[in-house]
Amino acid sequence: MKITKIIENIFKKYIPSPFTIAVLLTFLTLILALLFTKPETTNTVAYFFDVLSFWEKGLWSNNLLVFAYQMMLILVLGHVLVLSKPMSNLIAKLTQYCTNTANSAFIVSTATMLVSFFNWGLGLIFGALLARRVAEDAQQKGLDLNYPLIGAAGYVGLMVWHGGISGSAPIKINEEGHLRSMVSPENLHLTKIPEVISYNQTVFSWWNLLLFFVVMLSVASVFYFIGKKVKPTTFNLEIYQLETEDEVNTKAEKLDNSKLLGIVFGVIILIAFGFRYFSDIKSLKITPNLINLFMLGLAIILHGNFKQFIKAIGVAISDVSGILIQFPLYFGIMGIMNSTGMVTLVSDFFVSISTETTLPIFTFFSAGLVNIFVPSGGGQWIVQGPIVLQSALELGVPLPKAIMALAYGDQITNMLQPFWALPLLGITKLKAKEILPYTLIAMLVGSVIYILGLIIL
């Protein structure tokens, strides 16, 4: 436990906010571009303004701004879903089986990882609320419970999300033209890059599904045995309740609270979803638009009316405030790296020290390191994706394997990086230092499994 306190103190003293980190990375990229990519015949001042123009162009890339909005919707709509009464009832049913710390840790971690595999935003809030409800139930029944371990169990979905259906990298490479937009034509022959890489090659491949289930069962089992050993903790929580519906007075308010209108509109959305995406689902072509349209229709139906739906949106929207402005900064970094040729320089370095076998391992570790400073899977894919693509093509590493190595490395250090734990900490009223000892154990278990998988499979 001593090492976890040291790590926590390092983060508290030396790691600034994610936005500040994004700004510092922008400065670093500017400096590196000037030092290593300036043509000998070009004036330094003139080249500085060229690099600034590359940065500005990247900031407002239409395709990338669409990507940012898609990722934010995935988080918001996932949160909205878990705030609905049916989801609240599901959580209540799960807590009936949580009679002690050991089986509570197993149930919470397993359920959270299963939900997070479908949608990371949904899994993040689901795990937090499930952990909170387990503690409330134990408090009311007078059961002994180690609450920090249960809180950690509610967070482990963030160590499997990027290899799941809503993972930033797998979801974007399944869109036509995205892969080719990630590299400059001057750096790489586009004929080497497929138009899309479908989910049956990444998320739904047998090896990714195998790794997911091994990680899920291993982490849940480790938490179960830890739950047998740890001592119960004391806690005093106010019982969490969903907001009650407001009194309806005017005709306009009746429309807002109309269950018929809400359900009809939700059904229409799902009909449009089925008509538009049925063939895509059959061919496992999962895209952000597909996921978001489905969650939009389902969320409206589960909330029952527009009033409750909009209330849930208001609660959920705060979760995207931290990443709203960060995405364009990462797009600017990508613009510099692509336009100055830095992607080629970095990929050449990886090629020089790697082989076909070791590149996925180097990618895993580098992605884990980058995630500590860039706690956004979407932002990291934008910055690191071009390097991974070019390095994999140079060494003959299958693109799906290289991209999933990035996804595994990005997600695993979420157990060390507390940025995405903030919503959970707010809901559970736990502190980062309380859950960190257990999330670090989960990170070590998952890392061993992913590394072995990348070597063997």
GROMACS .gro file of C-alpha atoms in nm:
model
  457
    1MET     CA    1   0.000   0.000   0.000
    2LYS     CA    2   0.300   0.228   0.053
    3ILE     CA    3   0.379   0.242  -0.318
    4THR     CA    4   0.023   0.355  -0.394
    5LYS     CA    5   0.063   0.651  -0.156
    6ILE     CA    6   0.388   0.748  -0.329
    7ILE     CA    7   0.219   0.737  -0.671
    8GLU     CA    8  -0.076   0.937  -0.542
    9ASN     CA    9   0.157   1.206  -0.404
   10ILE     CA   10   0.344   1.225  -0.736
   11PHE     CA   11   0.019   1.282  -0.925
   12LYS     CA   12  -0.096   1.542  -0.674
   13LYS     CA   13   0.232   1.739  -0.673
   14TYR     CA   14   0.362   1.713  -1.028
   15ILE     CA   15   0.082   1.625  -1.272
   16PRO     CA   16  -0.126   1.930  -1.376
   17SER     CA   17  -0.480   1.926  -1.512
   18PRO     CA   18  -0.549   1.740  -1.840
   19PHE     CA   19  -0.607   2.069  -2.022
   20THR     CA   20  -0.271   2.204  -1.905
   21ILE     CA   21  -0.106   1.882  -2.018
   22ALA     CA   22  -0.264   1.920  -2.363
   23VAL     CA   23  -0.126   2.277  -2.385
   24LEU     CA   24   0.221   2.162  -2.275
   25LEU     CA   25   0.215   1.883  -2.534
   26THR     CA   26   0.126   2.142  -2.797
   27PHE     CA   27   0.430   2.351  -2.699
   28LEU     CA   28   0.649   2.039  -2.699
   29THR     CA   29   0.529   1.938  -3.045
   30LEU     CA   30   0.597   2.287  -3.179
   31ILE     CA   31   0.952   2.283  -3.041
   32LEU     CA   32   1.026   1.931  -3.169
   33ALA     CA   33   0.896   2.024  -3.514
   34LEU     CA   34   1.132   2.324  -3.526
   35LEU     CA   35   1.430   2.121  -3.403
   36PHE     CA   36   1.392   1.809  -3.616
   37THR     CA   37   1.186   1.886  -3.926
   38LYS     CA   38   1.297   2.234  -4.040
   39PRO     CA   39   1.445   2.221  -4.393
   40GLU     CA   40   1.799   2.357  -4.406
   41THR     CA   41   1.704   2.610  -4.673
   42THR     CA   42   1.414   2.753  -4.471
   43ASN     CA   43   1.437   3.044  -4.230
   44THR     CA   44   1.353   2.947  -3.869
   45VAL     CA   45   1.103   3.229  -3.820
   46ALA     CA   46   0.930   3.155  -4.149
   47TYR     CA   47   0.913   2.784  -4.065
   48PHE     CA   48   0.770   2.865  -3.720
   49PHE     CA   49   0.476   3.036  -3.888
   50ASP     CA   50   0.441   2.740  -4.126
   51VAL     CA   51   0.416   2.506  -3.828
   52LEU     CA   52   0.159   2.734  -3.667
   53SER     CA   53  -0.048   2.716  -3.984
   54PHE     CA   54  -0.028   2.334  -3.972
   55TRP     CA   55  -0.149   2.351  -3.612
   56GLU     CA   56  -0.437   2.586  -3.693
   57LYS     CA   57  -0.544   2.372  -3.987
   58GLY     CA   58  -0.552   2.064  -3.763
   59LEU     CA   59  -0.760   2.241  -3.498
   60TRP     CA   60  -1.062   2.280  -3.724
   61SER     CA   61  -1.044   1.966  -3.934
   62ASN     CA   62  -1.406   1.888  -4.015
   63ASN     CA   63  -1.367   1.510  -3.996
   64LEU     CA   64  -1.193   1.529  -3.660
   65LEU     CA   65  -1.446   1.771  -3.509
   66VAL     CA   66  -1.722   1.528  -3.608
   67PHE     CA   67  -1.523   1.254  -3.435
   68ALA     CA   68  -1.498   1.464  -3.115
   69TYR     CA   69  -1.873   1.523  -3.110
   70GLN     CA   70  -1.940   1.153  -3.167
   71MET     CA   71  -1.721   1.057  -2.870
   72MET     CA   72  -1.886   1.312  -2.643
   73LEU     CA   73  -2.231   1.184  -2.738
   74ILE     CA   74  -2.125   0.828  -2.653
   75LEU     CA   75  -2.039   0.941  -2.300
   76VAL     CA   76  -2.345   1.162  -2.252
   77LEU     CA   77  -2.601   0.915  -2.386
   78GLY     CA   78  -2.443   0.629  -2.192
   79HIS     CA   79  -2.480   0.834  -1.873
   80VAL     CA   80  -2.839   0.923  -1.963
   81LEU     CA   81  -2.926   0.555  -2.008
   82VAL     CA   82  -2.795   0.453  -1.668
   83LEU     CA   83  -2.994   0.734  -1.499
   84SER     CA   84  -3.324   0.586  -1.621
   85LYS     CA   85  -3.558   0.402  -1.383
   86PRO     CA   86  -3.527   0.061  -1.558
   87MET     CA   87  -3.150   0.074  -1.520
   88SER     CA   88  -3.192   0.181  -1.158
   89ASN     CA   89  -3.418  -0.120  -1.102
   90LEU     CA   90  -3.159  -0.350  -1.264
   91ILE     CA   91  -2.894  -0.217  -1.028
   92ALA     CA   92  -3.126  -0.275  -0.732
   93LYS     CA   93  -3.175  -0.640  -0.836
   94LEU     CA   94  -2.799  -0.697  -0.858
   95THR     CA   95  -2.743  -0.562  -0.509
   96GLN     CA   96  -2.966  -0.836  -0.364
   97TYR     CA   97  -2.684  -1.086  -0.424
   98CYS     CA   98  -2.414  -0.865  -0.270
   99THR     CA   99  -2.411  -1.005   0.084
  100ASN     CA  100  -2.041  -0.959   0.169
  101THR     CA  101  -1.728  -0.789   0.039
  102ALA     CA  102  -1.601  -1.085  -0.163
  103ASN     CA  103  -1.909  -1.163  -0.370
  104SER     CA  104  -1.994  -0.793  -0.396
  105ALA     CA  105  -1.651  -0.722  -0.549
  106PHE     CA  106  -1.695  -1.012  -0.792
  107ILE     CA  107  -2.047  -0.909  -0.899
  108VAL     CA  108  -1.972  -0.536  -0.929
  109SER     CA  109  -1.650  -0.583  -1.128
  110THR     CA  110  -1.801  -0.842  -1.362
  111ALA     CA  111  -2.118  -0.642  -1.430
  112THR     CA  112  -1.921  -0.320  -1.479
  113MET     CA  113  -1.682  -0.475  -1.731
  114LEU     CA  114  -1.967  -0.637  -1.925
  115VAL     CA  115  -2.152  -0.305  -1.953
  116SER     CA  116  -1.832  -0.115  -2.036
  117PHE     CA  117  -1.758  -0.355  -2.321
  118PHE     CA  118  -2.081  -0.232  -2.480
  119ASN     CA  119  -2.036   0.137  -2.398
  120TRP     CA  120  -1.767   0.307  -2.191
  121GLY     CA  121  -1.982   0.602  -2.080
  122LEU     CA  122  -2.263   0.371  -1.974
  123GLY     CA  123  -2.019   0.141  -1.794
  124LEU     CA  124  -1.846   0.424  -1.609
  125ILE     CA  125  -2.167   0.558  -1.452
  126PHE     CA  126  -2.327   0.214  -1.413
  127GLY     CA  127  -2.027   0.089  -1.215
  128ALA     CA  128  -2.027   0.398  -0.996
  129LEU     CA  129  -2.399   0.376  -0.916
  130LEU     CA  130  -2.382  -0.001  -0.862
  131ALA     CA  131  -2.094   0.039  -0.614
  132ARG     CA  132  -2.285   0.314  -0.434
  133ARG     CA  133  -2.606   0.108  -0.414
  134VAL     CA  134  -2.415  -0.194  -0.280
  135ALA     CA  135  -2.273   0.021  -0.001
  136GLU     CA  136  -2.613   0.177   0.075
  137ASP     CA  137  -2.773  -0.168   0.090
  138ALA     CA  138  -2.502  -0.295   0.325
  139GLN     CA  139  -2.545   0.014   0.541
  140GLN     CA  140  -2.921  -0.039   0.572
  141LYS     CA  141  -2.884  -0.411   0.647
  142GLY     CA  142  -2.590  -0.370   0.885
  143LEU     CA  143  -2.354  -0.580   0.669
  144ASP     CA  144  -1.976  -0.549   0.693
  145LEU     CA  145  -1.820  -0.419   0.372
  146ASN     CA  146  -1.489  -0.286   0.245
  147TYR     CA  147  -1.626   0.008   0.048
  148PRO     CA  148  -1.303   0.118  -0.128
  149LEU     CA  149  -1.265  -0.229  -0.285
  150ILE     CA  150  -1.625  -0.212  -0.410
  151GLY     CA  151  -1.557   0.137  -0.549
  152ALA     CA  152  -1.252   0.006  -0.733
  153ALA     CA  153  -1.464  -0.280  -0.871
  154GLY     CA  154  -1.704  -0.021  -1.010
  155TYR     CA  155  -1.418   0.146  -1.200
  156VAL     CA  156  -1.249  -0.153  -1.368
  157GLY     CA  157  -1.473  -0.122  -1.675
  158LEU     CA  158  -1.231   0.151  -1.788
  159MET     CA  159  -0.960  -0.115  -1.832
  160VAL     CA  160  -1.160  -0.302  -2.099
  161TRP     CA  161  -1.354  -0.027  -2.276
  162HIS     CA  162  -1.113   0.049  -2.564
  163GLY     CA  163  -1.124  -0.313  -2.676
  164GLY     CA  164  -1.505  -0.299  -2.672
  165ILE     CA  165  -1.783  -0.182  -2.900
  166SER     CA  166  -1.742   0.190  -2.818
  167GLY     CA  167  -1.361   0.189  -2.829
  168SER     CA  168  -1.233   0.502  -3.008
  169ALA     CA  169  -0.977   0.332  -3.233
  170PRO     CA  170  -1.182   0.025  -3.342
  171ILE     CA  171  -1.492   0.235  -3.400
  172LYS     CA  172  -1.317   0.491  -3.619
  173ILE     CA  173  -1.120   0.247  -3.837
  174ASN     CA  174  -1.455   0.089  -3.919
  175GLU     CA  175  -1.563   0.411  -4.092
  176GLU     CA  176  -1.490   0.449  -4.462
  177GLY     CA  177  -1.195   0.676  -4.536
  178HIS     CA  178  -1.084   0.729  -4.175
  179LEU     CA  179  -0.773   0.512  -4.196
  180ARG     CA  180  -0.647   0.692  -4.503
  181SER     CA  181  -0.717   1.030  -4.348
  182MET     CA  182  -0.475   0.944  -4.066
  183VAL     CA  183  -0.163   0.948  -4.285
  184SER     CA  184  -0.016   1.192  -4.533
  185PRO     CA  185  -0.004   1.068  -4.895
  186GLU     CA  186   0.361   1.178  -4.912
  187ASN     CA  187   0.456   0.951  -4.623
  188LEU     CA  188   0.284   0.633  -4.723
  189HIS     CA  189   0.128   0.472  -5.030
  190LEU     CA  190  -0.246   0.478  -4.964
  191THR     CA  191  -0.284   0.156  -5.159
  192LYS     CA  192  -0.135  -0.027  -4.858
  193ILE     CA  193  -0.416   0.089  -4.630
  194PRO     CA  194  -0.758  -0.080  -4.642
  195GLU     CA  195  -1.068   0.134  -4.671
  196VAL     CA  196  -1.198  -0.001  -4.339
  197ILE     CA  197  -1.104  -0.255  -4.073
  198SER     CA  198  -1.427  -0.416  -3.958
  199TYR     CA  199  -1.524  -0.528  -3.607
  200ASN     CA  200  -1.487  -0.895  -3.696
  201GLN     CA  201  -1.112  -0.821  -3.728
  202THR     CA  202  -1.085  -0.624  -3.403
  203VAL     CA  203  -1.355  -0.610  -3.133
  204PHE     CA  204  -1.537  -0.929  -3.232
  205SER     CA  205  -1.228  -1.125  -3.334
  206TRP     CA  206  -1.190  -1.449  -3.139
  207TRP     CA  207  -0.861  -1.339  -2.984
  208ASN     CA  208  -0.996  -1.006  -2.856
  209LEU     CA  209  -1.306  -1.170  -2.710
  210LEU     CA  210  -1.086  -1.435  -2.546
  211LEU     CA  211  -0.862  -1.170  -2.390
  212PHE     CA  212  -1.164  -0.975  -2.269
  213PHE     CA  213  -1.320  -1.274  -2.092
  214VAL     CA  214  -0.986  -1.382  -1.943
  215VAL     CA  215  -0.923  -1.029  -1.810
  216MET     CA  216  -1.279  -0.998  -1.678
  217LEU     CA  217  -1.279  -1.332  -1.494
  218SER     CA  218  -0.923  -1.290  -1.368
  219VAL     CA  219  -0.976  -0.942  -1.224
  220ALA     CA  220  -1.313  -1.037  -1.075
  221SER     CA  221  -1.159  -1.350  -0.916
  222VAL     CA  222  -0.864  -1.156  -0.776
  223PHE     CA  223  -1.104  -0.901  -0.628
  224TYR     CA  224  -1.309  -1.187  -0.481
  225PHE     CA  225  -1.007  -1.329  -0.300
  226ILE     CA  226  -0.896  -0.983  -0.186
  227GLY     CA  227  -1.248  -0.935  -0.050
  228LYS     CA  228  -1.198  -1.246   0.162
  229LYS     CA  229  -0.889  -1.093   0.324
  230VAL     CA  230  -0.951  -0.719   0.364
  231LYS     CA  231  -1.110  -0.568   0.671
  232PRO     CA  232  -1.447  -0.388   0.649
  233THR     CA  233  -1.447  -0.010   0.648
  234THR     CA  234  -1.679   0.241   0.808
  235PHE     CA  235  -1.890   0.474   0.594
  236ASN     CA  236  -2.206   0.677   0.627
  237LEU     CA  237  -2.389   0.754   0.303
  238GLU     CA  238  -2.710   0.940   0.236
  239ILE     CA  239  -2.947   0.714   0.044
  240TYR     CA  240  -2.924   0.800  -0.326
  241GLN     CA  241  -3.260   0.863  -0.497
  242LEU     CA  242  -3.364   0.956  -0.847
  243GLU     CA  243  -3.534   1.292  -0.885
  244THR     CA  244  -3.910   1.281  -0.850
  245GLU     CA  245  -4.122   1.410  -1.134
  246ASP     CA  246  -4.239   1.771  -1.110
  247GLU     CA  247  -4.602   1.864  -1.077
  248VAL     CA  248  -4.767   1.915  -1.417
  249ASN     CA  249  -4.978   2.230  -1.449
  250THR     CA  250  -4.978   2.383  -1.799
  251LYS     CA  251  -5.056   2.224  -2.134
  252ALA     CA  252  -4.695   2.277  -2.240
  253GLU     CA  253  -4.577   2.087  -1.933
  254LYS     CA  254  -4.819   1.808  -2.020
  255LEU     CA  255  -4.646   1.771  -2.356
  256ASP     CA  256  -4.306   1.763  -2.186
  257ASN     CA  257  -4.430   1.495  -1.947
  258SER     CA  258  -4.631   1.295  -2.201
  259LYS     CA  259  -4.528   0.928  -2.188
  260LEU     CA  260  -4.714   0.861  -2.513
  261LEU     CA  261  -4.528   1.133  -2.704
  262GLY     CA  262  -4.191   1.029  -2.560
  263ILE     CA  263  -4.236   0.659  -2.633
  264VAL     CA  264  -4.372   0.720  -2.986
  265PHE     CA  265  -4.075   0.941  -3.074
  266GLY     CA  266  -3.830   0.691  -2.922
  267VAL     CA  267  -3.988   0.409  -3.124
  268ILE     CA  268  -3.966   0.617  -3.442
  269ILE     CA  269  -3.594   0.667  -3.377
  270LEU     CA  270  -3.543   0.293  -3.330
  271ILE     CA  271  -3.737   0.218  -3.650
  272ALA     CA  272  -3.511   0.462  -3.836
  273PHE     CA  273  -3.214   0.294  -3.670
  274GLY     CA  274  -3.323  -0.051  -3.787
  275PHE     CA  275  -3.394   0.067  -4.141
  276ARG     CA  276  -3.060   0.247  -4.173
  277TYR     CA  277  -2.823   0.012  -3.993
  278PHE     CA  278  -2.968  -0.341  -4.020
  279SER     CA  279  -2.729  -0.442  -4.299
  280ASP     CA  280  -2.436  -0.280  -4.117
  281ILE     CA  281  -2.512  -0.478  -3.801
  282LYS     CA  282  -2.523  -0.803  -4.000
  283SER     CA  283  -2.177  -0.729  -4.139
  284LEU     CA  284  -2.048  -0.607  -3.797
  285LYS     CA  285  -1.990  -0.255  -3.928
  286ILE     CA  286  -2.033  -0.071  -3.600
  287THR     CA  287  -1.991   0.308  -3.616
  288PRO     CA  288  -2.034   0.594  -3.366
  289ASN     CA  289  -2.349   0.710  -3.546
  290LEU     CA  290  -2.499   0.361  -3.517
  291ILE     CA  291  -2.432   0.342  -3.142
  292ASN     CA  292  -2.550   0.695  -3.070
  293LEU     CA  293  -2.875   0.669  -3.265
  294PHE     CA  294  -2.963   0.345  -3.086
  295MET     CA  295  -2.884   0.491  -2.742
  296LEU     CA  296  -3.080   0.809  -2.821
  297GLY     CA  297  -3.399   0.619  -2.904
  298LEU     CA  298  -3.357   0.376  -2.615
  299ALA     CA  299  -3.282   0.652  -2.363
  300ILE     CA  300  -3.598   0.847  -2.454
  301ILE     CA  301  -3.809   0.532  -2.420
  302LEU     CA  302  -3.656   0.430  -2.085
  303HIS     CA  303  -3.699   0.777  -1.936
  304GLY     CA  304  -4.060   0.778  -2.053
  305ASN     CA  305  -4.092   1.147  -2.136
  306PHE     CA  306  -3.891   1.443  -2.260
  307LYS     CA  307  -3.886   1.614  -1.919
  308GLN     CA  308  -3.697   1.334  -1.748
  309PHE     CA  309  -3.476   1.281  -2.054
  310ILE     CA  310  -3.367   1.647  -2.058
  311LYS     CA  311  -3.302   1.639  -1.683
  312ALA     CA  312  -3.073   1.341  -1.733
  313ILE     CA  313  -2.899   1.523  -2.019
  314GLY     CA  314  -2.832   1.814  -1.785
  315VAL     CA  315  -2.668   1.583  -1.532
  316ALA     CA  316  -2.466   1.394  -1.793
  317ILE     CA  317  -2.343   1.689  -1.998
  318SER     CA  318  -2.103   1.801  -1.724
  319ASP     CA  319  -1.892   1.491  -1.790
  320VAL     CA  320  -1.787   1.618  -2.132
  321SER     CA  321  -1.681   1.964  -2.014
  322GLY     CA  322  -1.330   1.844  -1.942
  323ILE     CA  323  -1.272   1.699  -2.290
  324LEU     CA  324  -1.475   1.941  -2.502
  325ILE     CA  325  -1.187   2.183  -2.559
  326GLN     CA  326  -0.909   1.923  -2.538
  327PHE     CA  327  -0.998   1.738  -2.858
  328PRO     CA  328  -0.916   2.033  -3.090
  329LEU     CA  329  -0.578   2.072  -2.918
  330TYR     CA  330  -0.495   1.711  -2.997
  331PHE     CA  331  -0.614   1.765  -3.353
  332GLY     CA  332  -0.370   2.056  -3.375
  333ILE     CA  333  -0.088   1.831  -3.254
  334MET     CA  334  -0.181   1.575  -3.518
  335GLY     CA  335  -0.182   1.849  -3.783
  336ILE     CA  336   0.176   1.944  -3.689
  337MET     CA  337   0.298   1.585  -3.677
  338ASN     CA  338   0.148   1.491  -4.011
  339SER     CA  339   0.235   1.805  -4.206
  340THR     CA  340   0.594   1.835  -4.079
  341GLY     CA  341   0.681   1.468  -4.125
  342MET     CA  342   0.724   1.399  -3.752
  343VAL     CA  343   0.502   1.091  -3.783
  344THR     CA  344   0.755   0.941  -4.024
  345LEU     CA  345   1.047   1.022  -3.792
  346VAL     CA  346   0.883   0.862  -3.490
  347SER     CA  347   0.762   0.557  -3.682
  348ASP     CA  348   1.111   0.511  -3.829
  349PHE     CA  349   1.248   0.505  -3.472
  350PHE     CA  350   0.997   0.236  -3.369
  351VAL     CA  351   1.079   0.036  -3.681
  352SER     CA  352   1.450   0.058  -3.603
  353ILE     CA  353   1.413  -0.091  -3.253
  354SER     CA  354   1.125  -0.332  -3.320
  355THR     CA  355   1.049  -0.655  -3.494
  356GLU     CA  356   0.719  -0.797  -3.612
  357THR     CA  357   0.688  -0.967  -3.270
  358THR     CA  358   0.795  -0.680  -3.045
  359LEU     CA  359   0.618  -0.387  -3.214
  360PRO     CA  360   0.277  -0.469  -3.055
  361ILE     CA  361   0.449  -0.486  -2.713
  362PHE     CA  362   0.624  -0.151  -2.763
  363THR     CA  363   0.293  -0.007  -2.882
  364PHE     CA  364   0.117  -0.140  -2.570
  365PHE     CA  365   0.369   0.019  -2.332
  366SER     CA  366   0.394   0.347  -2.522
  367ALA     CA  367   0.014   0.375  -2.534
  368GLY     CA  368  -0.004   0.315  -2.158
  369LEU     CA  369   0.253   0.589  -2.100
  370VAL     CA  370   0.083   0.836  -2.334
  371ASN     CA  371  -0.253   0.772  -2.165
  372ILE     CA  372  -0.116   0.903  -1.837
  373PHE     CA  373  -0.061   1.240  -2.005
  374VAL     CA  374  -0.343   1.225  -2.262
  375PRO     CA  375  -0.636   1.067  -2.071
  376SER     CA  376  -0.861   1.047  -2.374
  377GLY     CA  377  -0.877   0.742  -2.597
  378GLY     CA  378  -0.999   0.954  -2.886
  379GLY     CA  379  -0.729   1.215  -2.838
  380GLN     CA  380  -0.462   0.947  -2.807
  381TRP     CA  381  -0.575   0.772  -3.124
  382ILE     CA  382  -0.551   1.100  -3.313
  383VAL     CA  383  -0.194   1.163  -3.191
  384GLN     CA  384  -0.052   0.810  -3.179
  385GLY     CA  385  -0.264   0.636  -3.445
  386PRO     CA  386  -0.064   0.758  -3.749
  387ILE     CA  387   0.261   0.638  -3.587
  388VAL     CA  388   0.116   0.295  -3.513
  389LEU     CA  389  -0.025   0.260  -3.865
  390GLN     CA  390   0.296   0.349  -4.041
  391SER     CA  391   0.518   0.140  -3.810
  392ALA     CA  392   0.294  -0.165  -3.851
  393LEU     CA  393   0.293  -0.135  -4.230
  394GLU     CA  394   0.673  -0.099  -4.240
  395LEU     CA  395   0.726  -0.415  -4.031
  396GLY     CA  396   0.443  -0.622  -4.172
  397VAL     CA  397   0.247  -0.636  -3.846
  398PRO     CA  398  -0.127  -0.693  -3.905
  399LEU     CA  399  -0.303  -0.359  -3.863
  400PRO     CA  400  -0.584  -0.499  -3.641
  401LYS     CA  401  -0.327  -0.639  -3.396
  402ALA     CA  402  -0.122  -0.318  -3.385
  403ILE     CA  403  -0.432  -0.102  -3.336
  404MET     CA  404  -0.570  -0.324  -3.059
  405ALA     CA  405  -0.228  -0.317  -2.889
  406LEU     CA  406  -0.270   0.061  -2.871
  407ALA     CA  407  -0.624   0.015  -2.736
  408TYR     CA  408  -0.507  -0.228  -2.465
  409GLY     CA  409  -0.223  -0.001  -2.354
  410ASP     CA  410  -0.448   0.305  -2.348
  411GLN     CA  411  -0.716   0.142  -2.135
  412ILE     CA  412  -0.495  -0.039  -1.884
  413THR     CA  413  -0.336   0.273  -1.730
  414ASN     CA  414  -0.678   0.419  -1.659
  415MET     CA  415  -0.633   0.220  -1.339
  416LEU     CA  416  -0.342   0.453  -1.257
  417GLN     CA  417  -0.466   0.778  -1.415
  418PRO     CA  418  -0.746   0.919  -1.194
  419PHE     CA  419  -0.899   1.153  -1.454
  420TRP     CA  420  -1.186   0.925  -1.559
  421ALA     CA  421  -1.243   0.817  -1.199
  422LEU     CA  422  -1.374   1.162  -1.111
  423PRO     CA  423  -1.742   1.082  -1.190
  424LEU     CA  424  -1.717   0.762  -0.983
  425LEU     CA  425  -1.550   0.940  -0.693
  426GLY     CA  426  -1.822   1.205  -0.698
  427ILE     CA  427  -2.101   0.946  -0.690
  428THR     CA  428  -1.944   0.707  -0.436
  429LYS     CA  429  -1.792   0.983  -0.216
  430LEU     CA  430  -1.469   0.785  -0.205
  431LYS     CA  431  -1.120   0.933  -0.251
  432ALA     CA  432  -0.870   0.838  -0.521
  433LYS     CA  433  -0.619   0.717  -0.261
  434GLU     CA  434  -0.881   0.473  -0.127
  435ILE     CA  435  -0.943   0.290  -0.454
  436LEU     CA  436  -0.592   0.321  -0.600
  437PRO     CA  437  -0.438   0.021  -0.418
  438TYR     CA  438  -0.697  -0.209  -0.573
  439THR     CA  439  -0.704  -0.055  -0.921
  440LEU     CA  440  -0.324  -0.092  -0.937
  441ILE     CA  441  -0.362  -0.464  -0.869
  442ALA     CA  442  -0.620  -0.484  -1.148
  443MET     CA  443  -0.379  -0.299  -1.380
  444LEU     CA  444  -0.099  -0.548  -1.309
  445VAL     CA  445  -0.325  -0.849  -1.366
  446GLY     CA  446  -0.462  -0.704  -1.690
  447SER     CA  447  -0.118  -0.601  -1.817
  448VAL     CA  448   0.020  -0.955  -1.781
  449ILE     CA  449  -0.276  -1.099  -1.969
  450TYR     CA  450  -0.265  -0.844  -2.252
  451ILE     CA  451   0.112  -0.877  -2.300
  452LEU     CA  452   0.093  -1.256  -2.311
  453GLY     CA  453  -0.198  -1.230  -2.553
  454LEU     CA  454  -0.007  -0.999  -2.788
  455ILE     CA  455   0.289  -1.240  -2.785
  456ILE     CA  456   0.104  -1.569  -2.817
  457LEU     CA  457  -0.212  -1.494  -3.018
   0.00000   0.00000   0.00000
